[in-house]
């Protein structure tokens, strides 16, 4: 059996003050016909990255809504994760393809994991490409299978896309963060477009006073009297930590007192992570004002929260980005946020209104200088940003979307409950 993740307990009632009354009533109404339905979420890791972040909130809330929900982690050796990382990179546009042996490794692990999954569910939700092919081994399944893509598919390496597409076509529905990510190919299932969400009540996002935040970051050696820039993200070239260091260096010419924190956990399905971590440390060249921290330094959710709250600006200088929950988290904390003009980030930041979108280290530095020079104007943008997140990117909305989809797959009437759905080749 595939490993079960313990997600703890959450109560929908606690979200009543955050979501509108109409939304809470709609969630209850949509959940009613789904009572007792069995759902399994399958993903590659329970730790590190956006999928884990979302599931720890979504799953307990689905349970509280009355469904029977499990989250299971597929198994893989280093050989598998080397291949899945290649696939991840290729789907985000890296030209390197897969050779026959790598394709075979991927297929073998799909079969092995499928053999460990019982076909007892009403809904099987498969996250990202790592378990995408398990579906092939359940031709008689009575479950509805949904594939949820979390990465930036706007300009994929076509040969690798063609490798995974036949599996995606077998699903009953696919979900993408953005319309631009939907492949323009025939034969796809209905494709739903909805962004992920953050949990405003989780330790990562709960209200933290500036005093408490300063108290926490101080323990990592940060001088809390001097300004701080922070980027929170896995050590991954697409997150461009080296570009962040370049930007910081430019800012430092103007504001010598500036400090930089790069906070990045290591996901266990990411074999490149350590290499890239080491490269980042080397690139920082021993600068005492650059703090490179990870879960190995005990940076957990509350600490990430504190770094975000305490920062003069939060950066997410990505080159590709599925959605960028770190941007959502920063905006929710009313932080001036500077982020790459890519992927899901552009759905969150309206340049010049709710934050700053940048295309280079120089632009990133320029935005930071603006923020440090005029914190009042920066705060105004951040306030708009927070409001935008409140309306669009909090968990109750995400839960509602899932409930609509499950009802639609069962053929239940969902009139009045709209979710964006596009047919594939449109
Ligand atoms: N995260 C974290 N600690 C870290 C790095 C990342 O808790 O050291 C969290 C981060 O706060 C966010 C998620 O991991 O909630 C990353 O999601 P995002 O969509 O930004 O990127 P992904 O990792 O999925 O590409």
Short mmCIF file of N, CA and C and ligand atoms in Angstrom, two decimals, residues 48-51 53 88 150 204 232-234 239 263-266 293-295 299-301 304 308 316 321-327 329, ligand 1:
data_model
loop_
_atom_site.label_atom_id
_atom_site.label_comp_id
_atom_site.label_asym_id
_atom_site.label_seq_id
_atom_site.Cartn_x
_atom_site.Cartn_y
_atom_site.Cartn_z
N UNK A 48 7.61 19.92 1.04
CA UNK A 48 8.34 20.82 0.14
C UNK A 48 7.55 21.12 -1.10
N UNK A 49 7.39 22.40 -1.39
CA UNK A 49 6.72 22.79 -2.63
C UNK A 49 5.23 22.98 -2.45
N UNK A 50 4.64 23.50 -3.52
CA UNK A 50 3.26 23.96 -3.46
C UNK A 50 2.21 22.86 -3.29
N UNK A 51 2.43 21.69 -3.90
CA UNK A 51 1.41 20.64 -3.83
C UNK A 51 1.19 20.24 -2.37
N UNK A 53 1.87 21.95 0.24
CA UNK A 53 1.30 23.10 0.95
C UNK A 53 -0.23 23.12 0.79
N UNK A 88 9.81 17.35 -15.24
CA UNK A 88 9.37 18.64 -14.70
C UNK A 88 10.06 19.79 -15.43
N UNK A 150 0.37 21.38 -11.73
CA UNK A 150 0.72 22.55 -10.90
C UNK A 150 1.84 23.38 -11.50
N UNK A 204 1.71 29.03 8.54
CA UNK A 204 2.45 29.76 7.50
C UNK A 204 1.86 31.15 7.25
N UNK A 232 11.52 33.10 -0.59
CA UNK A 232 11.25 31.76 -0.04
C UNK A 232 10.99 30.85 -1.23
N UNK A 233 11.88 29.88 -1.46
CA UNK A 233 11.55 28.91 -2.51
C UNK A 233 12.57 27.79 -2.54
N UNK A 234 12.14 26.68 -3.14
CA UNK A 234 13.04 25.56 -3.29
C UNK A 234 14.29 26.00 -4.05
N UNK A 239 13.61 29.14 -10.03
CA UNK A 239 13.30 30.15 -9.00
C UNK A 239 14.37 31.26 -9.00
N UNK A 263 15.38 31.54 1.66
CA UNK A 263 14.86 30.48 2.52
C UNK A 263 14.30 29.39 1.61
N UNK A 264 14.89 28.20 1.67
CA UNK A 264 14.44 27.17 0.75
C UNK A 264 14.50 25.78 1.32
N UNK A 265 13.37 25.12 1.38
CA UNK A 265 13.38 23.75 1.92
C UNK A 265 13.80 22.79 0.82
N UNK A 266 14.15 21.60 1.22
CA UNK A 266 14.56 20.56 0.28
C UNK A 266 13.42 19.56 0.14
N UNK A 293 19.11 29.76 4.11
CA UNK A 293 18.55 28.91 5.16
C UNK A 293 17.66 27.85 4.55
N UNK A 294 17.56 26.73 5.24
CA UNK A 294 16.67 25.68 4.75
C UNK A 294 16.02 25.00 5.94
N UNK A 295 15.23 23.96 5.63
CA UNK A 295 14.60 23.22 6.73
C UNK A 295 15.66 22.60 7.65
N UNK A 299 13.91 25.90 9.66
CA UNK A 299 12.99 26.91 9.15
C UNK A 299 11.71 26.19 8.73
N UNK A 300 10.72 26.26 9.58
CA UNK A 300 9.43 25.64 9.29
C UNK A 300 8.43 26.71 8.90
N UNK A 301 7.15 26.36 8.98
CA UNK A 301 6.11 27.27 8.50
C UNK A 301 6.09 28.60 9.25
N UNK A 304 8.96 30.73 8.15
CA UNK A 304 8.72 31.32 6.82
C UNK A 304 7.78 32.51 6.96
N UNK A 308 8.66 36.40 5.95
CA UNK A 308 7.83 37.18 5.02
C UNK A 308 7.32 38.45 5.71
N UNK A 316 10.16 37.04 -5.61
CA UNK A 316 9.98 35.72 -6.21
C UNK A 316 10.40 35.85 -7.66
N UNK A 321 7.02 29.71 -13.49
CA UNK A 321 6.33 29.53 -12.21
C UNK A 321 4.92 29.03 -12.46
N UNK A 322 4.61 27.83 -11.96
CA UNK A 322 3.27 27.29 -12.12
C UNK A 322 2.23 28.28 -11.62
N UNK A 323 2.34 28.62 -10.35
CA UNK A 323 1.46 29.65 -9.79
C UNK A 323 2.28 30.60 -8.92
N UNK A 324 2.99 30.03 -7.95
CA UNK A 324 3.78 30.88 -7.07
C UNK A 324 3.04 31.20 -5.79
N UNK A 325 2.84 30.16 -4.97
CA UNK A 325 2.13 30.40 -3.71
C UNK A 325 2.89 31.35 -2.80
N UNK A 326 4.21 31.41 -2.98
CA UNK A 326 4.98 32.33 -2.13
C UNK A 326 4.57 33.78 -2.40
N UNK A 327 4.16 34.04 -3.63
CA UNK A 327 3.68 35.39 -3.96
C UNK A 327 2.35 35.65 -3.24
N UNK A 329 1.34 34.25 -0.56
CA UNK A 329 1.61 34.36 0.88
C UNK A 329 2.13 35.75 1.23
N1 LIG B 1 8.15 26.71 1.20
C1 LIG B 1 8.45 26.55 2.52
N2 LIG B 1 9.72 26.58 2.92
C2 LIG B 1 10.71 26.73 2.05
C3 LIG B 1 10.41 26.88 0.67
C4 LIG B 1 9.11 26.87 0.27
O1 LIG B 1 7.58 26.42 3.37
O2 LIG B 1 11.85 26.73 2.47
C5 LIG B 1 6.74 26.74 0.80
C6 LIG B 1 6.28 28.12 0.39
O3 LIG B 1 5.97 28.89 1.53
C7 LIG B 1 5.10 27.81 -0.50
C8 LIG B 1 5.50 26.49 -1.15
O4 LIG B 1 6.52 25.91 -0.32
O5 LIG B 1 3.95 27.60 0.28
C9 LIG B 1 6.05 26.70 -2.54
O6 LIG B 1 5.01 26.84 -3.45
P1 LIG B 1 5.18 27.63 -4.81
O7 LIG B 1 3.89 27.56 -5.53
O8 LIG B 1 5.71 29.00 -4.53
O9 LIG B 1 6.34 26.86 -5.59
P2 LIG B 1 6.65 25.30 -5.93
O10 LIG B 1 7.65 24.88 -4.91
O11 LIG B 1 5.37 24.55 -5.88
O12 LIG B 1 7.26 25.37 -7.29
#
